[in-house]
Backbone as numpy.savetxt, mean C-alpha at the origin, in Angstrom:
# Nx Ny Nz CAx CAy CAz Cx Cy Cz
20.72 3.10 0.20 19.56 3.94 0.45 18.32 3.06 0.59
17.37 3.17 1.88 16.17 2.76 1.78 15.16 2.94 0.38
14.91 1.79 -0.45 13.81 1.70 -1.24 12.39 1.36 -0.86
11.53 2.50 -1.51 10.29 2.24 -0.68 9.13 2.08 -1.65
8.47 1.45 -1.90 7.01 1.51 -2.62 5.91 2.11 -2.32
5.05 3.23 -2.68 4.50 3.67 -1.99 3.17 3.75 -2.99
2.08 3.34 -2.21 0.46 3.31 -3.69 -0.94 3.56 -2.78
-1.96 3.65 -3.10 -3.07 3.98 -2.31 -3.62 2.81 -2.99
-5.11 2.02 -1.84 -5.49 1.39 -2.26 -7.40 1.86 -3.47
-6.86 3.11 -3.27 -8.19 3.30 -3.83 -7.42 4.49 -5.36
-8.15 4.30 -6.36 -7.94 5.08 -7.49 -8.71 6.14 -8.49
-9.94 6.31 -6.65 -10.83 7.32 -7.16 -10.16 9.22 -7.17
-10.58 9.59 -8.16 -10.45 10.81 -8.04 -10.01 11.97 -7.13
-9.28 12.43 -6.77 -9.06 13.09 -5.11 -9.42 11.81 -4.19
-9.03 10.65 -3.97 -9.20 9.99 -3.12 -8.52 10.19 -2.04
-9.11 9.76 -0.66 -8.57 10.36 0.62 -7.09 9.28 0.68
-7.15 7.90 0.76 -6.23 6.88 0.43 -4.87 7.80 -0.31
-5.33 8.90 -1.38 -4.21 9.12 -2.64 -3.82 10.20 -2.09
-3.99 11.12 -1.20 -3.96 12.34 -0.53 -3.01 11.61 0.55
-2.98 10.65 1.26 -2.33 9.98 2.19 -1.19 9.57 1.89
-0.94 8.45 0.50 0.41 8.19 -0.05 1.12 9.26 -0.42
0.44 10.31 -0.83 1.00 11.80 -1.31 2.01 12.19 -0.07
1.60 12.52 0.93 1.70 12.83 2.30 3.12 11.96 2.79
2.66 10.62 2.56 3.59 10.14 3.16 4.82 9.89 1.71
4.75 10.01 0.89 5.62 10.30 0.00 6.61 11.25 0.31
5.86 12.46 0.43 6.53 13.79 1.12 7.62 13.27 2.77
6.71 13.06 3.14 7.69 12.22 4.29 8.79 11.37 4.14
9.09 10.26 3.58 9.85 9.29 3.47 10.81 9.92 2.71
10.64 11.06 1.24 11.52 11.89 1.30 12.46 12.43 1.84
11.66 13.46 2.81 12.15 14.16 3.65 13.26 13.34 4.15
13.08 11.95 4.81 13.90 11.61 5.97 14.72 10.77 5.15
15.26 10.82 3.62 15.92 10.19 3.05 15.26 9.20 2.20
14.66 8.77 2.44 14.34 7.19 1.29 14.03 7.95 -0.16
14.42 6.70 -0.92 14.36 6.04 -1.96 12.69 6.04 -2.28
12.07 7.02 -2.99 10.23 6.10 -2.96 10.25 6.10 -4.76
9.35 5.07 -4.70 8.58 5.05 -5.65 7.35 4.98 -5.51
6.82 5.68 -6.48 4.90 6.37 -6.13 4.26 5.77 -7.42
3.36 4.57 -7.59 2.97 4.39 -8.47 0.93 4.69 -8.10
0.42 4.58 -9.11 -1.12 3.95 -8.74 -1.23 2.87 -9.51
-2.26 2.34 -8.65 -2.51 1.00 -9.37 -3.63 1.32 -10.80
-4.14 2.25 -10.95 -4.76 2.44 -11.77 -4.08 2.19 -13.14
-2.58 2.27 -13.08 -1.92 2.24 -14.21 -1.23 0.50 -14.61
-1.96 -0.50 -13.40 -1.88 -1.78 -13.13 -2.96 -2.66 -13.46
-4.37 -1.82 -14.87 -5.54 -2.67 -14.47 -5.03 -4.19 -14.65
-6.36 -5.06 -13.62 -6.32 -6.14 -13.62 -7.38 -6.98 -13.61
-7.55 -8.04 -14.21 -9.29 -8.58 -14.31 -9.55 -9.01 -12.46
-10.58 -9.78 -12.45 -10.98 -10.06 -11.17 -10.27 -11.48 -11.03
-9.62 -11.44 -9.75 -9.28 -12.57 -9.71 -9.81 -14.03 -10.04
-9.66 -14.80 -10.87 -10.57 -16.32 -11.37 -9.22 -16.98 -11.19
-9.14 -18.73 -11.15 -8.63 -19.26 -11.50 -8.58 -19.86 -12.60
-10.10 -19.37 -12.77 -10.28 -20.64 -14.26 -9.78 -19.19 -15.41
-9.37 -18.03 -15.24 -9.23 -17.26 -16.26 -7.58 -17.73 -16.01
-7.16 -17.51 -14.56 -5.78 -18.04 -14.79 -5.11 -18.64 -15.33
-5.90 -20.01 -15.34 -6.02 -21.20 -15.99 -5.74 -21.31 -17.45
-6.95 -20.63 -18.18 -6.80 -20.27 -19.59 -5.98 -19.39 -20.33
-5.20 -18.04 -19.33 -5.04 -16.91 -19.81 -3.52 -16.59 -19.30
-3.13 -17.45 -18.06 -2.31 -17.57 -17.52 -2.33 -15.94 -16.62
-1.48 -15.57 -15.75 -1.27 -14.95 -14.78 -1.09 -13.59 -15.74
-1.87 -12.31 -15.24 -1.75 -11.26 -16.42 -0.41 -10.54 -16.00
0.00 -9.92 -17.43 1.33 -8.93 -17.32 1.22 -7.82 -16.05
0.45 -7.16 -15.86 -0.03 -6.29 -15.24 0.66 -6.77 -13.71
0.43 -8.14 -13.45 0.39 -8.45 -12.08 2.04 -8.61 -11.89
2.77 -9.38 -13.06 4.10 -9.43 -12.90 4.99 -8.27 -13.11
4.21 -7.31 -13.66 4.64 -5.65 -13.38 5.01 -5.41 -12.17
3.76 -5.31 -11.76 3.91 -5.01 -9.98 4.34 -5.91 -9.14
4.45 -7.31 -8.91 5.36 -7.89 -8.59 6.62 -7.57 -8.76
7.42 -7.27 -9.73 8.53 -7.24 -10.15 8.97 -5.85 -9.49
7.90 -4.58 -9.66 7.92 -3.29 -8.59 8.44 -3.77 -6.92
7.53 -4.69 -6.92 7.47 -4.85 -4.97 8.87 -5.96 -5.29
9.47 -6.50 -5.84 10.57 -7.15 -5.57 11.49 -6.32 -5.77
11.51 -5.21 -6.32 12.86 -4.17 -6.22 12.99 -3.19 -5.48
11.93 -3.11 -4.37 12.20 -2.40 -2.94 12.42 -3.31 -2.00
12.83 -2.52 -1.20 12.98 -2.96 0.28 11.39 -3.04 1.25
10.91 -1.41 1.02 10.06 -1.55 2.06 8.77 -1.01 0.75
7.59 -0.86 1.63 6.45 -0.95 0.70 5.52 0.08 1.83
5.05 1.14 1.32 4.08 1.49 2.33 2.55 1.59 1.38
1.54 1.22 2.13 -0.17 1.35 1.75 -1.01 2.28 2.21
-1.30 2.87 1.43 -2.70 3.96 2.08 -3.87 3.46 1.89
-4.70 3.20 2.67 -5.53 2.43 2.03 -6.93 3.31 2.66
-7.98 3.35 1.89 -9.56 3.75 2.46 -9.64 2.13 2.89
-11.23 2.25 3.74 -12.16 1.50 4.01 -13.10 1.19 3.67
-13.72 0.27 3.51 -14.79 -0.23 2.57 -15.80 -1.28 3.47
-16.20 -0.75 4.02 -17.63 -1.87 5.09 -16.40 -2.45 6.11
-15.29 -1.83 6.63 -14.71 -2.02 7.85 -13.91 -3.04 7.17
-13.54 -3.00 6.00 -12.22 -4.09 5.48 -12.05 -3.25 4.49
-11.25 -3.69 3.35 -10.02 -3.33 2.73 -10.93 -3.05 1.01
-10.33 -2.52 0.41 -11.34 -2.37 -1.00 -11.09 -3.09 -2.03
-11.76 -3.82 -3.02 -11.69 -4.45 -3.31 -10.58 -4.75 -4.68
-10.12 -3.34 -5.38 -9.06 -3.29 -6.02 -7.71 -3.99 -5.56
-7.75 -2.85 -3.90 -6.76 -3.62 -3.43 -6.58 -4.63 -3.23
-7.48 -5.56 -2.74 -7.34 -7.01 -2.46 -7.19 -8.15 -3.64
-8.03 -7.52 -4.81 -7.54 -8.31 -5.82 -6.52 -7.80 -6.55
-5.41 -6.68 -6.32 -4.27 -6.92 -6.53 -3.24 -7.63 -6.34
-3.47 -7.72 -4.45 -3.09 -8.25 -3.68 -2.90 -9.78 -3.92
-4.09 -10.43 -4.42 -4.33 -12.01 -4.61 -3.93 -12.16 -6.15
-3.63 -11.42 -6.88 -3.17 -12.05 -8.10 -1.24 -12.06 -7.91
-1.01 -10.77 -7.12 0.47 -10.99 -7.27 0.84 -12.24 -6.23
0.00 -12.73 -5.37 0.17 -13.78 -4.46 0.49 -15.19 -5.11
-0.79 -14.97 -6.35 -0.68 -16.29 -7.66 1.15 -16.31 -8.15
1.86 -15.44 -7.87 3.02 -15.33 -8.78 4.22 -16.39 -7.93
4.71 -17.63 -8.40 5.85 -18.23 -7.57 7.10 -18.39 -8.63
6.74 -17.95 -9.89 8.28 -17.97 -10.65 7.90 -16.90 -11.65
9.17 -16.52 -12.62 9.17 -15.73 -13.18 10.24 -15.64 -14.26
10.12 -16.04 -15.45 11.21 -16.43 -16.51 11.55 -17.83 -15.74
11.12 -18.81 -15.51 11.14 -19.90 -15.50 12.01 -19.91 -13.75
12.30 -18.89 -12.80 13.36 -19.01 -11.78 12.32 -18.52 -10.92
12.37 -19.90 -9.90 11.74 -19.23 -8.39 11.67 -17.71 -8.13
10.04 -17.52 -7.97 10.03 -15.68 -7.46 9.05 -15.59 -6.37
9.36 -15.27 -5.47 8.88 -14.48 -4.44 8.63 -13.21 -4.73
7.65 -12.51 -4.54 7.74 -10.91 -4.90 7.74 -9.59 -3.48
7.01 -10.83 -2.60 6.98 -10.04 -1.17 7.29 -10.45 -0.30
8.10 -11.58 0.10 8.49 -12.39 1.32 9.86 -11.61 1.83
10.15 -10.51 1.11 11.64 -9.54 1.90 11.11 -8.33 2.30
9.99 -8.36 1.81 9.25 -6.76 2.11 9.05 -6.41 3.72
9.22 -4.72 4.02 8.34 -4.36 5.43 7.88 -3.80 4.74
6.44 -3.89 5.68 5.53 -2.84 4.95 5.23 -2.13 6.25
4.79 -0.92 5.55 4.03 0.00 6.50 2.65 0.14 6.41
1.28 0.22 7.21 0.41 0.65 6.65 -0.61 1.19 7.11
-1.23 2.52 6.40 -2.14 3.55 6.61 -3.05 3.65 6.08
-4.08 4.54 6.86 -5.92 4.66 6.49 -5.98 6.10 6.28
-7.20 5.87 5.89 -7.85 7.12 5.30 -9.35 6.82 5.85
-10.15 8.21 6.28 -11.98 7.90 6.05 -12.16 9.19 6.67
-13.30 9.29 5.80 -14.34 10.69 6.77 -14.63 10.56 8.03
-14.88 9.41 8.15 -15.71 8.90 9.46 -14.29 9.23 10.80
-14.69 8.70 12.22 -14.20 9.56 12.99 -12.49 8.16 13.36
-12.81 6.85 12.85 -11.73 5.96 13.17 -10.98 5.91 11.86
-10.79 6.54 11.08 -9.70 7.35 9.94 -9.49 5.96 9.24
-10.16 5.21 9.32 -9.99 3.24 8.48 -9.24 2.65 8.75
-9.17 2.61 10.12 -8.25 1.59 11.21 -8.90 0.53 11.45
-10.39 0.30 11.14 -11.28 -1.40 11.06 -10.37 -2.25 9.94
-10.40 -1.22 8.60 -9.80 -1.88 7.28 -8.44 -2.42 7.97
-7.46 -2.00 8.32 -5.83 -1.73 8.78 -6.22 -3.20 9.08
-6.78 -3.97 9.99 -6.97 -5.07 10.89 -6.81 -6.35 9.70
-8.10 -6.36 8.97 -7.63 -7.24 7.49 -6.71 -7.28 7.04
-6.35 -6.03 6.59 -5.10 -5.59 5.43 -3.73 -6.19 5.96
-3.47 -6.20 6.96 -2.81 -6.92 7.82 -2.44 -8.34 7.96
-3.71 -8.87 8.11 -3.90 -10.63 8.19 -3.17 -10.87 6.38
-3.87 -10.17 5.78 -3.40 -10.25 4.36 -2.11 -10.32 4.15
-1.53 -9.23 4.10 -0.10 -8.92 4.14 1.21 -10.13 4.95
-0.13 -10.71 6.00 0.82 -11.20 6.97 0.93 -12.60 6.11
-0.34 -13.05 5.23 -0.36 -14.40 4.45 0.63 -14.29 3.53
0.79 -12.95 2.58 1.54 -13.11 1.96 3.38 -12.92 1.98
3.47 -13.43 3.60 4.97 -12.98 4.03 5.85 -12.36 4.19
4.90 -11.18 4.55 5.74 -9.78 5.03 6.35 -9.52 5.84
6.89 -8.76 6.50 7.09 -8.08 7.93 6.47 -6.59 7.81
5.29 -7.06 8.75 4.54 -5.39 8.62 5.22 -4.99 10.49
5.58 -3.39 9.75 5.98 -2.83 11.24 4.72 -2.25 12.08
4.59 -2.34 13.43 3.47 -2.31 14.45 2.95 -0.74 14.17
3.60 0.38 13.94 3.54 1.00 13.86 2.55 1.80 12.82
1.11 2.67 12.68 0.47 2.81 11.47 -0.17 4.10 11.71
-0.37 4.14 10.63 -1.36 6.00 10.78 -2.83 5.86 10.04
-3.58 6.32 10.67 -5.08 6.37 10.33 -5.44 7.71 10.54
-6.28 8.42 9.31 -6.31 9.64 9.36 -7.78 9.89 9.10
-8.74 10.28 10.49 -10.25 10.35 10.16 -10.38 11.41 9.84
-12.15 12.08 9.64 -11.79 13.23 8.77 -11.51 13.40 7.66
-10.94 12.59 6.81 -10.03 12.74 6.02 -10.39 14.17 4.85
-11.92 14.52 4.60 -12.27 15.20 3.76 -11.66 16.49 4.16
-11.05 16.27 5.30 -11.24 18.01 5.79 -9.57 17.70 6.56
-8.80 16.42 6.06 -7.32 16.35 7.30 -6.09 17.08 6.10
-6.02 17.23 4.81 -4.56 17.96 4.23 -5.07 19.59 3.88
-4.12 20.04 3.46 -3.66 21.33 3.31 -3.74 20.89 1.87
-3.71 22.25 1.06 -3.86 22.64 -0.26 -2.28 21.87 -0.91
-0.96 22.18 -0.03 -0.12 21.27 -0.42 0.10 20.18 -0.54
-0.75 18.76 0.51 -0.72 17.61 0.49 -0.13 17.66 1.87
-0.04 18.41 3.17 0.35 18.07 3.92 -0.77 18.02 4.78
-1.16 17.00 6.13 -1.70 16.85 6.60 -1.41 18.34 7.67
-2.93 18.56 8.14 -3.67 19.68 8.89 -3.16 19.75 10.49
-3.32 17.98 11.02 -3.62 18.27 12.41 -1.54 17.68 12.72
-1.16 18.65 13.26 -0.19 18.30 14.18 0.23 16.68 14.26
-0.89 16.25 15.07 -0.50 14.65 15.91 -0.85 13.73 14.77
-1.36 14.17 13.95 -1.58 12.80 12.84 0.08 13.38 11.80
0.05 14.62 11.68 1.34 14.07 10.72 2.61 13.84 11.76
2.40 14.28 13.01 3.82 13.30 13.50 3.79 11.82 13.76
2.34 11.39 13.84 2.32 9.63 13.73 2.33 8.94 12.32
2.27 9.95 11.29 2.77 9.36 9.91 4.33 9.58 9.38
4.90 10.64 10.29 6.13 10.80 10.57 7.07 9.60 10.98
6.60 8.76 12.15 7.23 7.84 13.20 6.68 6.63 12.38
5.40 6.38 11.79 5.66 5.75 10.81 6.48 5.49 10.21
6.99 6.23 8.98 7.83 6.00 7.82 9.23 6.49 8.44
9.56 6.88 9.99 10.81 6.49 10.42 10.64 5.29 10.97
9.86 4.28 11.28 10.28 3.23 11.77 10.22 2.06 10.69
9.45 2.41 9.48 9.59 1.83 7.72 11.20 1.62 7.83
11.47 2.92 7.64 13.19 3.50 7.32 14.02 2.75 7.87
13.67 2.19 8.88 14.91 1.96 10.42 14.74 0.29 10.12
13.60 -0.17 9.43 13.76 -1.78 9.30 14.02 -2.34 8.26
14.24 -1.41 7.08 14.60 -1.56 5.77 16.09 -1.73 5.56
């Protein structure tokens, strides 16, 4: 069975990002996979330093979620936008599990087998497809295979249904073909 990771990059309150992983949760379901739905909120983590690294060594928190993203296959992101890049939780999640190359003393990779999939969220009218562009380069440093394929959902205040399903037709069949083409490379 396809294993999938599935998290938003934002951990505000009704966040549009958390309304999105919801969504596509529901999806990847549907078409069979394996998900796991975490937030990172339940991952805090200091700000990335080296010199805290240094002193404090690499926090539990990060080899949590490492150890999460090494026991799927595929990984999908919802992510908001933040000044046309990526927010800053996410990214310093992102860069501490990057710090991680062993684990109980044995070579670890945590994301170099991963596909990822990945999706936006925003009020505004390009649904945080500026962010998608970074998030990307990122993903791509840390040795992924991200599939071409992504969903950006503008609007967002006004794009799901009271159930968590998205409103407009053509955005939930491109978050659809999404997480079937997640599925199909996993």
């Amino acid at each position: 069975m396809s294993s999938v990771l599935v998290f938003a990059g934002s951990t505000r309150k009704n966040a549009y990002s958390g309304q999105l992983a919801g969504a596509a949760v529901q999806e990847l379901t549907r078409q069979g996979a394996d998900v796991t739905y975490i937030s990172l909120k339940d991952y805090p983590l200091p700000i990335m330093d080296q010199d805290l690294e240094v002193e404090e060594g690499i926090p539990e928190n990060a080899y949590k979620l490492a150890r999460l993203f090494a026991a799927h296959k595929g990984l999908l992101i919802a992510s908001p936008e933040y000044n046309s890049s990526i927010p800053p939780l996410l990214k310093n999640t992102l860069d501490w599990i990057s710090r991680i190359h062993e684990d109980g003393g044995k070579p670890f990779q945590p994301t170099s087998h991963l596909t990822v999939a990945l999706c936006s969220s925003s009020p505004g009218g390009f649904g945080g497809m500026r962010g998608l562009y970074h998030l990307r380069s990122v993903m791509m440093m840390l040795n992924t295979q991200i599939i071409s394929e992504q969903c950006s959902v503008p609007h967002a205040h006004q794009a799901f249904n009271e159930d968590g399903a998205l409103r407009d037709e053509r955005t939930a069949q491109t978050l659809a073909r999404v997480c079937r083409s997640l599925i199909s490379k996993i």
